[in-house]
PDB file of C-alpha atoms in Angstrom:
ATOM      1  CA  MET A   1      -9.025  -9.669 -34.703  1.00 48.00           C
ATOM      2  CA  LYS A   2     -10.486  -6.319 -34.499  1.00 45.00           C
ATOM      3  CA  LYS A   3      -8.839  -5.495 -31.244  1.00 46.00           C
ATOM      4  CA  ILE A   4      -5.503  -6.704 -32.481  1.00 45.00           C
ATOM      5  CA  ALA A   5      -5.850  -4.495 -35.566  1.00 44.00           C
ATOM      6  CA  PHE A   6      -6.635  -1.555 -33.291  1.00 41.00           C
ATOM      7  CA  LEU A   7      -3.622  -2.165 -30.944  1.00 42.00           C
ATOM      8  CA  LEU A   8      -1.433  -2.246 -34.009  1.00 40.00           C
ATOM      9  CA  VAL A   9      -2.593   0.924 -35.498  1.00 42.00           C
ATOM     10  CA  LEU A  10      -2.474   2.712 -32.073  1.00 43.00           C
ATOM     11  CA  SER A  11       1.130   1.440 -31.414  1.00 46.00           C
ATOM     12  CA  SER A  12       2.178   2.691 -34.857  1.00 46.00           C
ATOM     13  CA  ALA A  13       0.475   6.017 -34.277  1.00 42.00           C
ATOM     14  CA  PHE A  14       2.611   6.605 -31.135  1.00 44.00           C
ATOM     15  CA  MET A  15       5.797   5.870 -32.749  1.00 45.00           C
ATOM     16  CA  SER A  16       5.186   7.921 -35.890  1.00 45.00           C
ATOM     17  CA  ALA A  17       3.655  11.312 -34.507  1.00 47.00           C
ATOM     18  CA  GLN A  18       2.389  12.988 -31.268  1.00 60.00           C
ATOM     19  CA  ILE A  19      -1.307  13.349 -32.722  1.00 69.00           C
ATOM     20  CA  LYS A  20      -2.678  10.343 -34.645  1.00 68.00           C
ATOM     21  CA  THR A  21      -6.200   9.520 -36.061  1.00 73.00           C
ATOM     22  CA  VAL A  22      -7.086   5.883 -35.488  1.00 64.00           C
ATOM     23  CA  LEU A  23     -10.103   3.669 -35.945  1.00 67.00           C
ATOM     24  CA  SER A  24     -11.840   2.276 -32.974  1.00 65.00           C
ATOM     25  CA  PRO A  25     -13.226  -1.387 -32.967  1.00 69.00           C
ATOM     26  CA  TYR A  26     -16.470   0.133 -34.143  1.00 67.00           C
ATOM     27  CA  GLY A  27     -15.114   1.965 -36.874  1.00 67.00           C
ATOM     28  CA  GLU A  28     -15.067   5.447 -35.286  1.00 71.00           C
ATOM     29  CA  LYS A  29     -12.086   7.865 -35.910  1.00 71.00           C
ATOM     30  CA  VAL A  30     -10.270   8.738 -32.748  1.00 66.00           C
ATOM     31  CA  ASN A  31      -7.613  11.489 -32.407  1.00 70.00           C
ATOM     32  CA  ILE A  32      -4.847  10.756 -29.915  1.00 66.00           C
ATOM     33  CA  ASN A  33      -2.579  13.374 -28.462  1.00 63.00           C
ATOM     34  CA  LEU A  34       0.677  11.779 -27.718  1.00 58.00           C
ATOM     35  CA  SER A  35       2.332  15.002 -26.210  1.00 59.00           C
ATOM     36  CA  PRO A  36       2.716  15.221 -22.351  1.00 58.00           C
ATOM     37  CA  PRO A  37      -0.011  17.341 -20.694  1.00 59.00           C
ATOM     38  CA  GLY A  38       0.693  21.158 -20.499  1.00 57.00           C
ATOM     39  CA  ASP A  39      -1.066  24.419 -19.670  1.00 60.00           C
ATOM     40  CA  ASN A  40      -0.485  25.934 -23.127  1.00 63.00           C
ATOM     41  CA  LEU A  41       0.512  29.409 -21.730  1.00 66.00           C
ATOM     42  CA  GLY A  42       2.208  29.940 -24.959  1.00 68.00           C
ATOM     43  CA  ASN A  43      -0.787  31.239 -26.704  1.00 74.00           C
ATOM     44  CA  HIS A  44      -2.864  32.070 -23.617  1.00 77.00           C
ATOM     45  CA  THR A  45      -4.300  35.553 -23.070  1.00 79.00           C
ATOM     46  CA  ALA A  46      -5.058  36.242 -19.506  1.00 81.00           C
ATOM     47  CA  THR A  47      -8.150  37.856 -18.512  1.00 84.00           C
ATOM     48  CA  THR A  48      -7.516  38.280 -14.609  1.00 87.00           C
ATOM     49  CA  THR A  49      -4.417  38.206 -12.427  1.00 87.00           C
ATOM     50  CA  LEU A  50      -2.232  35.357 -12.924  1.00 84.00           C
ATOM     51  CA  ASN A  51      -1.361  33.763  -9.501  1.00 87.00           C
ATOM     52  CA  LEU A  52       1.691  31.607  -9.699  1.00 86.00           C
ATOM     53  CA  ASN A  53       0.986  30.395  -6.018  1.00 88.00           C
ATOM     54  CA  ASN A  54       4.800  31.052  -5.038  1.00 87.00           C
ATOM     55  CA  ASN A  55       6.244  29.199  -7.967  1.00 91.00           C
ATOM     56  CA  ASP A  56       9.271  30.674  -9.903  1.00 90.00           C
ATOM     57  CA  ILE A  57       9.545  31.597 -13.393  1.00 88.00           C
ATOM     58  CA  SER A  58      12.555  30.306 -15.268  1.00 90.00           C
ATOM     59  CA  ASN A  59      14.320  30.431 -18.556  1.00 90.00           C
ATOM     60  CA  ILE A  60      12.824  33.794 -19.713  1.00 89.00           C
ATOM     61  CA  ALA A  61      14.390  35.378 -22.789  1.00 89.00           C
ATOM     62  CA  ASP A  62      12.698  38.745 -22.628  1.00 90.00           C
ATOM     63  CA  ILE A  63      10.100  40.541 -20.358  1.00 89.00           C
ATOM     64  CA  TYR A  64       8.097  43.349 -21.741  1.00 89.00           C
ATOM     65  CA  ILE A  65       6.354  45.719 -19.108  1.00 89.00           C
ATOM     66  CA  LYS A  66       3.950  48.127 -20.238  1.00 87.00           C
ATOM     67  CA  LYS A  67       3.516  50.253 -17.047  1.00 89.00           C
ATOM     68  CA  GLU A  68       5.542  49.229 -14.211  1.00 93.00           C
ATOM     69  CA  ALA A  69       7.147  46.366 -12.257  1.00 94.00           C
ATOM     70  CA  GLN A  70       6.366  46.874  -8.408  1.00 94.00           C
ATOM     71  CA  PHE A  71       8.479  45.248  -5.624  1.00 94.00           C
ATOM     72  CA  LEU A  72       6.636  44.929  -2.458  1.00 94.00           C
ATOM     73  CA  ASP A  73       8.515  44.564   0.982  1.00 95.00           C
ATOM     74  CA  GLN A  74       9.028  40.919   2.413  1.00 92.00           C
ATOM     75  CA  SER A  75       7.455  42.298   5.358  1.00 89.00           C
ATOM     76  CA  GLY A  76       3.731  42.157   5.295  1.00 85.00           C
ATOM     77  CA  THR A  77       3.299  45.053   7.491  1.00 93.00           C
ATOM     78  CA  ASN A  78       5.202  47.553   5.172  1.00 95.00           C
ATOM     79  CA  THR A  79       3.044  48.426   2.272  1.00 94.00           C
ATOM     80  CA  ASN A  80       5.502  50.725   0.489  1.00 96.00           C
ATOM     81  CA  TYR A  81       7.299  49.732  -2.658  1.00 96.00           C
ATOM     82  CA  PHE A  82       9.751  50.374  -5.274  1.00 97.00           C
ATOM     83  CA  SER A  83       8.825  50.048  -8.987  1.00 97.00           C
ATOM     84  CA  LEU A  84      10.725  50.154 -12.213  1.00 96.00           C
ATOM     85  CA  ASN A  85       8.987  52.424 -14.800  1.00 95.00           C
ATOM     86  CA  LYS A  86       9.691  54.391 -17.924  1.00 95.00           C
ATOM     87  CA  ASN A  87       7.721  57.597 -18.792  1.00 94.00           C
ATOM     88  CA  ASN A  88       8.351  59.976 -21.532  1.00 94.00           C
ATOM     89  CA  GLY A  89      11.767  58.914 -22.140  1.00 95.00           C
ATOM     90  CA  THR A  90      12.717  58.565 -18.582  1.00 96.00           C
ATOM     91  CA  PHE A  91      13.489  55.360 -16.927  1.00 96.00           C
ATOM     92  CA  GLY A  92      13.014  55.539 -13.238  1.00 97.00           C
ATOM     93  CA  ILE A  93      13.087  53.579  -9.920  1.00 97.00           C
ATOM     94  CA  TYR A  94      10.059  54.909  -8.059  1.00 97.00           C
ATOM     95  CA  ASN A  95       9.709  55.166  -4.219  1.00 97.00           C
ATOM     96  CA  SER A  96       6.130  54.930  -3.264  1.00 96.00           C
ATOM     97  CA  LEU A  97       6.889  56.305   0.243  1.00 96.00           C
ATOM     98  CA  VAL A  98       8.090  59.806  -1.063  1.00 95.00           C
ATOM     99  CA  GLY A  99       6.126  59.691  -4.277  1.00 95.00           C
ATOM    100  CA  SER A 100       8.851  60.171  -6.704  1.00 95.00           C
ATOM    101  CA  ASN A 101      11.723  58.590  -8.545  1.00 96.00           C
ATOM    102  CA  ALA A 102      14.737  57.893  -6.252  1.00 96.00           C
ATOM    103  CA  LEU A 103      16.793  57.399  -9.566  1.00 96.00           C
ATOM    104  CA  SER A 104      16.158  58.587 -13.034  1.00 97.00           C
ATOM    105  CA  ILE A 105      17.943  57.959 -16.463  1.00 97.00           C
ATOM    106  CA  ASP A 106      17.241  60.119 -19.520  1.00 97.00           C
ATOM    107  CA  GLU A 107      17.161  58.030 -22.691  1.00 96.00           C
ATOM    108  CA  THR A 108      18.350  60.850 -24.823  1.00 96.00           C
ATOM    109  CA  THR A 109      21.569  62.074 -22.838  1.00 96.00           C
ATOM    110  CA  SER A 110      21.990  58.960 -20.569  1.00 96.00           C
ATOM    111  CA  LYS A 111      22.249  61.456 -17.669  1.00 96.00           C
ATOM    112  CA  THR A 112      21.379  59.580 -14.361  1.00 96.00           C
ATOM    113  CA  THR A 113      19.912  61.684 -11.635  1.00 96.00           C
ATOM    114  CA  VAL A 114      19.807  60.419  -7.909  1.00 94.00           C
ATOM    115  CA  VAL A 115      17.979  62.202  -5.224  1.00 93.00           C
ATOM    116  CA  SER A 116      20.656  61.259  -2.696  1.00 90.00           C
ATOM    117  CA  ALA A 117      23.994  59.300  -2.846  1.00 87.00           C
ATOM    118  CA  GLN A 118      25.750  57.292  -0.444  1.00 88.00           C
ATOM    119  CA  ILE A 119      29.243  55.575  -0.441  1.00 88.00           C
ATOM    120  CA  PRO A 120      29.521  53.693   3.018  1.00 90.00           C
ATOM    121  CA  LYS A 121      32.980  52.203   2.319  1.00 92.00           C
ATOM    122  CA  GLY A 122      35.705  52.706  -0.428  1.00 92.00           C
ATOM    123  CA  THR A 123      36.991  49.833  -2.305  1.00 92.00           C
ATOM    124  CA  ASP A 124      39.747  49.364   0.274  1.00 92.00           C
ATOM    125  CA  ALA A 125      36.821  48.707   2.852  1.00 92.00           C
ATOM    126  CA  SER A 126      37.739  51.959   4.615  1.00 90.00           C
ATOM    127  CA  LEU A 127      34.944  53.961   6.357  1.00 92.00           C
ATOM    128  CA  PRO A 128      34.728  57.642   5.616  1.00 92.00           C
ATOM    129  CA  GLN A 129      35.496  60.099   8.309  1.00 92.00           C
ATOM    130  CA  LYS A 130      33.884  63.620   8.688  1.00 91.00           C
ATOM    131  CA  ASP A 131      35.004  65.895   5.803  1.00 89.00           C
ATOM    132  CA  ASP A 132      36.635  63.205   3.995  1.00 92.00           C
ATOM    133  CA  ILE A 133      36.264  63.035   0.160  1.00 90.00           C
ATOM    134  CA  ALA A 134      35.924  60.222  -2.296  1.00 90.00           C
ATOM    135  CA  VAL A 135      38.922  60.004  -4.663  1.00 91.00           C
ATOM    136  CA  SER A 136      39.271  57.793  -7.734  1.00 91.00           C
ATOM    137  CA  THR A 137      42.089  55.207  -7.665  1.00 90.00           C
ATOM    138  CA  ASP A 138      41.885  54.024 -11.302  1.00 92.00           C
ATOM    139  CA  ALA A 139      40.268  54.737 -14.502  1.00 92.00           C
ATOM    140  CA  ASN A 140      37.398  52.195 -13.541  1.00 91.00           C
ATOM    141  CA  GLY A 141      36.065  54.646 -10.960  1.00 89.00           C
ATOM    142  CA  ASN A 142      37.179  52.725  -7.995  1.00 93.00           C
ATOM    143  CA  VAL A 143      37.236  55.087  -4.997  1.00 93.00           C
ATOM    144  CA  ILE A 144      38.586  55.323  -1.467  1.00 94.00           C
ATOM    145  CA  TRP A 145      38.022  57.788   1.295  1.00 94.00           C
ATOM    146  CA  LYS A 146      40.883  60.322   2.157  1.00 92.00           C
ATOM    147  CA  PRO A 147      41.088  63.608   4.146  1.00 92.00           C
ATOM    148  CA  LEU A 148      41.477  66.584   1.778  1.00 90.00           C
ATOM    149  CA  VAL A 149      44.962  67.315   3.322  1.00 90.00           C
ATOM    150  CA  ARG A 150      46.172  63.724   2.016  1.00 90.00           C
ATOM    151  CA  ILE A 151      45.276  64.424  -1.525  1.00 92.00           C
ATOM    152  CA  LYS A 152      48.204  65.343  -3.906  1.00 91.00           C
ATOM    153  CA  GLY A 153      47.821  68.888  -5.018  1.00 92.00           C
ATOM    154  CA  ALA A 154      45.230  69.736  -2.600  1.00 93.00           C
ATOM    155  CA  THR A 155      45.362  73.555  -1.500  1.00 95.00           C
ATOM    156  CA  MET A 156      44.404  74.695   1.864  1.00 96.00           C
ATOM    157  CA  ILE A 157      44.837  77.771   3.963  1.00 97.00           C
ATOM    158  CA  GLN A 158      46.504  76.744   7.003  1.00 97.00           C
ATOM    159  CA  PHE A 159      46.370  80.239   9.036  1.00 97.00           C
ATOM    160  CA  MET A 160      45.884  83.834   8.628  1.00 97.00           C
ATOM    161  CA  VAL A 161      47.084  86.356  11.224  1.00 97.00           C
ATOM    162  CA  TYR A 162      46.513  90.110  11.675  1.00 95.00           C
ATOM    163  CA  ALA A 163      48.717  92.574  13.262  1.00 96.00           C
ATOM    164  CA  ASP A 164      47.208  94.143  16.238  1.00 92.00           C
ATOM    165  CA  GLN A 165      50.173  96.689  16.904  1.00 92.00           C
ATOM    166  CA  ASN A 166      53.003  98.172  15.103  1.00 94.00           C
ATOM    167  CA  SER A 167      56.691  97.212  15.108  1.00 96.00           C
ATOM    168  CA  LYS A 168      58.998  99.504  16.804  1.00 95.00           C
ATOM    169  CA  PHE A 169      59.138 103.024  15.403  1.00 94.00           C
ATOM    170  CA  ASN A 170      62.286 103.970  13.567  1.00 93.00           C
ATOM    171  CA  SER A 171      64.227 100.983  14.610  1.00 95.00           C
ATOM    172  CA  ALA A 172      67.603 100.236  12.771  1.00 95.00           C
ATOM    173  CA  VAL A 173      67.374  96.552  13.403  1.00 96.00           C
ATOM    174  CA  PHE A 174      64.864  94.124  12.440  1.00 96.00           C
ATOM    175  CA  ASN A 175      62.047  93.670  15.103  1.00 96.00           C
ATOM    176  CA  PRO A 176      58.682  91.645  15.032  1.00 97.00           C
ATOM    177  CA  VAL A 177      55.290  92.986  13.946  1.00 96.00           C
ATOM    178  CA  SER A 178      53.054  92.380  16.867  1.00 92.00           C
ATOM    179  CA  ARG A 179      50.958  88.928  16.444  1.00 93.00           C
ATOM    180  CA  MET A 180      52.958  88.107  13.400  1.00 95.00           C
ATOM    181  CA  GLU A 181      55.799  86.755  15.507  1.00 95.00           C
ATOM    182  CA  ASN A 182      56.525  83.179  16.593  1.00 96.00           C
ATOM    183  CA  ILE A 183      53.845  81.694  14.665  1.00 97.00           C
ATOM    184  CA  LEU A 184      54.361  77.851  15.504  1.00 98.00           C
ATOM    185  CA  TYR A 185      53.086  75.857  12.525  1.00 98.00           C
ATOM    186  CA  THR A 186      53.198  72.046  12.397  1.00 98.00           C
ATOM    187  CA  ALA A 187      52.880  70.526   9.017  1.00 98.00           C
ATOM    188  CA  PRO A 188      50.076  67.932   8.630  1.00 96.00           C
ATOM    189  CA  VAL A 189      51.537  66.238   5.727  1.00 96.00           C
ATOM    190  CA  ASN A 190      54.390  66.791   3.330  1.00 97.00           C
ATOM    191  CA  GLY A 191      54.142  69.734   1.046  1.00 97.00           C
ATOM    192  CA  VAL A 192      54.918  73.218   0.169  1.00 98.00           C
ATOM    193  CA  LEU A 193      53.876  76.177   2.372  1.00 98.00           C
ATOM    194  CA  TYR A 194      53.266  79.399   0.520  1.00 98.00           C
ATOM    195  CA  LEU A 195      53.352  82.506   2.609  1.00 98.00           C
ATOM    196  CA  GLU A 196      52.022  85.853   1.743  1.00 98.00           C
ATOM    197  CA  ALA A 197      52.635  88.840   3.894  1.00 98.00           C
ATOM    198  CA  ASN A 198      50.490  92.026   2.988  1.00 98.00           C
ATOM    199  CA  LEU A 199      52.322  94.580   5.080  1.00 97.00           C
ATOM    200  CA  ILE A 200      51.590  98.230   5.791  1.00 96.00           C
ATOM    201  CA  SER A 201      54.360 100.710   6.634  1.00 95.00           C
ATOM    202  CA  THR A 202      53.548 104.054   7.925  1.00 92.00           C
ATOM    203  CA  VAL A 203      55.441 107.253   8.536  1.00 90.00           C
ATOM    204  CA  PRO A 204      53.764 109.660  10.898  1.00 85.00           C
ATOM    205  CA  ASP A 205      54.377 113.304   9.783  1.00 77.00           C
ATOM    206  CA  ILE A 206      54.777 114.589  13.396  1.00 75.00           C
ATOM    207  CA  PHE A 207      58.183 112.618  13.658  1.00 72.00           C
ATOM    208  CA  LEU A 208      59.485 113.984  10.253  1.00 73.00           C
ATOM    209  CA  THR A 209      62.835 115.848  10.710  1.00 72.00           C
ATOM    210  CA  LYS A 210      62.939 116.909   7.089  1.00 75.00           C
ATOM    211  CA  SER A 211      60.184 118.239   5.029  1.00 77.00           C
ATOM    212  CA  PRO A 212      59.249 116.676   2.541  1.00 81.00           C
ATOM    213  CA  ALA A 213      61.095 113.540   3.534  1.00 85.00           C
ATOM    214  CA  VAL A 214      61.873 110.116   2.085  1.00 89.00           C
ATOM    215  CA  VAL A 215      61.591 107.119   4.361  1.00 92.00           C
ATOM    216  CA  LYS A 216      62.587 103.777   3.500  1.00 95.00           C
ATOM    217  CA  THR A 217      61.233 100.581   5.485  1.00 96.00           C
ATOM    218  CA  GLU A 218      62.360  97.177   5.031  1.00 97.00           C
ATOM    219  CA  MET A 219      60.672  93.983   5.855  1.00 98.00           C
ATOM    220  CA  ALA A 220      61.357  90.341   5.982  1.00 98.00           C
ATOM    221  CA  VAL A 221      59.485  86.903   6.538  1.00 98.00           C
ATOM    222  CA  MET A 222      61.617  84.638   8.615  1.00 97.00           C
ATOM    223  CA  VAL A 223      61.286  80.778   9.272  1.00 98.00           C
ATOM    224  CA  ASP A 224      63.261  79.457  12.212  1.00 97.00           C
ATOM    225  CA  GLY A 225      65.243  82.745  12.552  1.00 95.00           C
ATOM    226  CA  THR A 226      66.347  82.725   8.716  1.00 96.00           C
ATOM    227  CA  PRO A 227      64.908  85.260   6.299  1.00 97.00           C
ATOM    228  CA  ILE A 228      63.234  83.597   3.405  1.00 97.00           C
ATOM    229  CA  GLY A 229      61.620  86.686   1.717  1.00 97.00           C
ATOM    230  CA  TYR A 230      62.193  90.353   1.624  1.00 97.00           C
ATOM    231  CA  GLY A 231      60.103  93.539   0.845  1.00 97.00           C
ATOM    232  CA  SER A 232      60.457  97.252   1.270  1.00 96.00           C
ATOM    233  CA  SER A 233      58.694 100.503   0.884  1.00 95.00           C
ATOM    234  CA  LEU A 234      59.854 103.971  -0.032  1.00 94.00           C
ATOM    235  CA  ILE A 235      57.454 106.646   1.238  1.00 91.00           C
ATOM    236  CA  THR A 236      57.859 110.387   0.162  1.00 88.00           C
ATOM    237  CA  THR A 237      56.139 112.470   2.502  1.00 85.00           C
ATOM    238  CA  ALA A 238      54.382 115.824   1.954  1.00 79.00           C
ATOM    239  CA  PRO A 239      55.548 119.054   3.391  1.00 74.00           C
ATOM    240  CA  VAL A 240      54.645 119.235   7.078  1.00 65.00           C
ATOM    241  CA  SER A 241      52.870 122.684   6.308  1.00 67.00           C
ATOM    242  CA  THR A 242      50.318 120.682   4.473  1.00 66.00           C
ATOM    243  CA  PHE A 243      49.189 119.560   7.822  1.00 58.00           C
ATOM    244  CA  ALA A 244      49.389 122.574   9.727  1.00 55.00           C
ATOM    245  CA  ASN A 245      46.215 122.043  11.522  1.00 53.00           C
ATOM    246  CA  LYS A 246      46.400 118.352  12.174  1.00 57.00           C
ATOM    247  CA  THR A 247      48.519 115.352  12.160  1.00 59.00           C
ATOM    248  CA  ASP A 248      48.447 112.544   9.519  1.00 70.00           C
ATOM    249  CA  LEU A 249      50.031 109.447   8.415  1.00 82.00           C
ATOM    250  CA  PHE A 250      51.751 108.415   5.169  1.00 87.00           C
ATOM    251  CA  PRO A 251      51.178 104.719   4.187  1.00 91.00           C
ATOM    252  CA  ALA A 252      52.446 102.293   1.611  1.00 94.00           C
ATOM    253  CA  THR A 253      51.646  98.542   1.023  1.00 95.00           C
ATOM    254  CA  THR A 254      54.075  95.914   0.380  1.00 97.00           C
ATOM    255  CA  THR A 255      53.323  92.313  -0.571  1.00 97.00           C
ATOM    256  CA  ILE A 256      56.084  89.521   0.121  1.00 98.00           C
ATOM    257  CA  TYR A 257      55.554  86.121  -1.422  1.00 98.00           C
ATOM    258  CA  CYS A 258      57.728  82.923  -0.307  1.00 97.00           C
ATOM    259  CA  GLN A 259      57.633  79.427  -0.045  1.00 97.00           C
ATOM    260  CA  ILE A 260      59.126  76.509   2.031  1.00 97.00           C
ATOM    261  CA  PRO A 261      58.945  72.825   1.707  1.00 98.00           C
ATOM    262  CA  VAL A 262      57.582  71.359   4.878  1.00 98.00           C
ATOM    263  CA  THR A 263      57.902  67.791   6.379  1.00 98.00           C
ATOM    264  CA  GLU A 264      54.911  66.106   7.994  1.00 97.00           C
ATOM    265  CA  GLY A 265      54.918  66.382  11.835  1.00 98.00           C
ATOM    266  CA  THR A 266      57.721  69.116  11.854  1.00 98.00           C
ATOM    267  CA  THR A 267      57.035  72.425  13.533  1.00 98.00           C
ATOM    268  CA  TYR A 268      58.211  75.700  12.084  1.00 98.00           C
ATOM    269  CA  ASN A 269      58.520  79.066  13.784  1.00 98.00           C
ATOM    270  CA  ILE A 270      57.505  81.887  11.329  1.00 98.00           C
ATOM    271  CA  SER A 271      57.819  85.630  12.022  1.00 97.00           C
ATOM    272  CA  VAL A 272      57.562  88.796  10.164  1.00 98.00           C
ATOM    273  CA  GLN A 273      60.030  91.505  11.057  1.00 97.00           C
ATOM    274  CA  ALA A 274      60.648  95.282   9.966  1.00 97.00           C
ATOM    275  CA  ARG A 275      63.091  98.074  10.497  1.00 97.00           C
ATOM    276  CA  THR A 276      63.927 101.733   9.248  1.00 95.00           C
ATOM    277  CA  PRO A 277      67.547 101.551   7.831  1.00 94.00           C
ATOM    278  CA  ASP A 278      68.012 105.305   7.816  1.00 89.00           C
ATOM    279  CA  GLN A 279      66.559 107.421  10.779  1.00 85.00           C
ATOM    280  CA  THR A 280      67.748 110.782   9.482  1.00 83.00           C
ATOM    281  CA  ASN A 281      64.711 111.899   7.826  1.00 80.00           C
ATOM    282  CA  GLY A 282      62.094 110.538  10.370  1.00 80.00           C
ATOM    283  CA  GLY A 283      60.897 107.019  11.255  1.00 88.00           C
ATOM    284  CA  SER A 284      58.466 104.461  10.272  1.00 93.00           C
ATOM    285  CA  TYR A 285      56.776 101.171  11.561  1.00 95.00           C
ATOM    286  CA  VAL A 286      54.787  98.274  10.217  1.00 97.00           C
ATOM    287  CA  GLY A 287      51.539  97.012  11.376  1.00 96.00           C
ATOM    288  CA  ILE A 288      48.433  99.081  11.261  1.00 94.00           C
ATOM    289  CA  TYR A 289      47.273 102.019   9.333  1.00 91.00           C
ATOM    290  CA  PHE A 290      44.494 104.240  10.699  1.00 85.00           C
ATOM    291  CA  ASN A 291      43.218 107.905   9.954  1.00 78.00           C
ATOM    292  CA  THR A 292      39.965 109.795   9.492  1.00 75.00           C
ATOM    293  CA  ASP A 293      38.301 110.554   6.285  1.00 75.00           C
ATOM    294  CA  PRO A 294      36.863 114.006   5.622  1.00 76.00           C
ATOM    295  CA  ASP A 295      33.384 112.981   6.860  1.00 82.00           C
ATOM    296  CA  GLY A 296      34.988 111.974  10.258  1.00 79.00           C
ATOM    297  CA  ASN A 297      34.902 108.230   9.706  1.00 83.00           C
ATOM    298  CA  ARG A 298      37.822 106.312  11.026  1.00 82.00           C
ATOM    299  CA  ILE A 299      39.842 104.175   8.490  1.00 82.00           C
ATOM    300  CA  SER A 300      41.683 101.058   9.575  1.00 88.00           C
ATOM    301  CA  ALA A 301      43.679  98.629   7.883  1.00 92.00           C
ATOM    302  CA  PHE A 302      45.777  95.638   9.179  1.00 95.00           C
ATOM    303  CA  SER A 303      48.883  93.965   7.955  1.00 97.00           C
ATOM    304  CA  THR A 304      48.322  90.281   7.409  1.00 97.00           C
ATOM    305  CA  LEU A 305      50.303  86.962   7.011  1.00 98.00           C
ATOM    306  CA  THR A 306      48.654  83.912   5.190  1.00 98.00           C
ATOM    307  CA  GLY A 307      49.931  80.427   5.092  1.00 98.00           C
ATOM    308  CA  THR A 308      48.557  77.996   2.445  1.00 98.00           C
ATOM    309  CA  LEU A 309      49.719  74.478   2.096  1.00 98.00           C
ATOM    310  CA  VAL A 310      49.888  72.548  -1.056  1.00 97.00           C
ATOM    311  CA  THR A 311      50.331  68.599  -0.662  1.00 96.00           C
ATOM    312  CA  ASP A 312      52.792  66.576  -2.184  1.00 93.00           C
TER     313      ASP A 312
END
């Protein structure tokens, strides 16, 4: 009878709660824990390293790391590691091989600093070529690689040439400035080619027929034989008597700006030409200016032509 009473009490205990106190057949009080067995990590304070024996941890709500979380290499022979850490307001990804953070984020400014950066492919899966730049394709920061010349609005100098000799002296018709003629330019893309000619016209005093004299020089930038920009200089010389013991030159500088639309793959012939429209007072030419300063030093200046492309 006592056994039956014990079993009834025990059965009732299992149904009503996880922990019950029952009487044994001998009148002793016995506590019974009906919960499944567990390791009670919820209130456990470790006193040594916790070894999970390659088991996973799942269903974690939050992780609080006081110092750093180290990530070892899967290769047992590589003892270097990366770690996550936060020190004095800076979150970092630490590289043990170099002994410093590879990436740092300042908690106050949210500025992110990386020691080096690499974008192996664009969002279109294209590989970068030498001298390509990464270009944003949208407001989300997606980028693709492009050569600079293919970026709309990019500005690049295409050529710069210097005169090495003068145009023909005192010529009534346009004639080329040496090294600034028959410049063959092939446009790499569609765009606008801006031309800037900085030209030095000179009147040598030894050829003056009137003293003083006024000599006009006209200059033109031509593309495929058609003038697209003009310039001129008007030089008033000093009396020849001023240079009784030596000869000298009278220079003037003229700048011509012009532009042409260019088409990718098309070749253009560009030249700079000059003339002296009135030969009665002496002549002029365009190209190089040279002289000697009072200390005997030679002074030289050269006419130039620069082509700058702005991509459409």
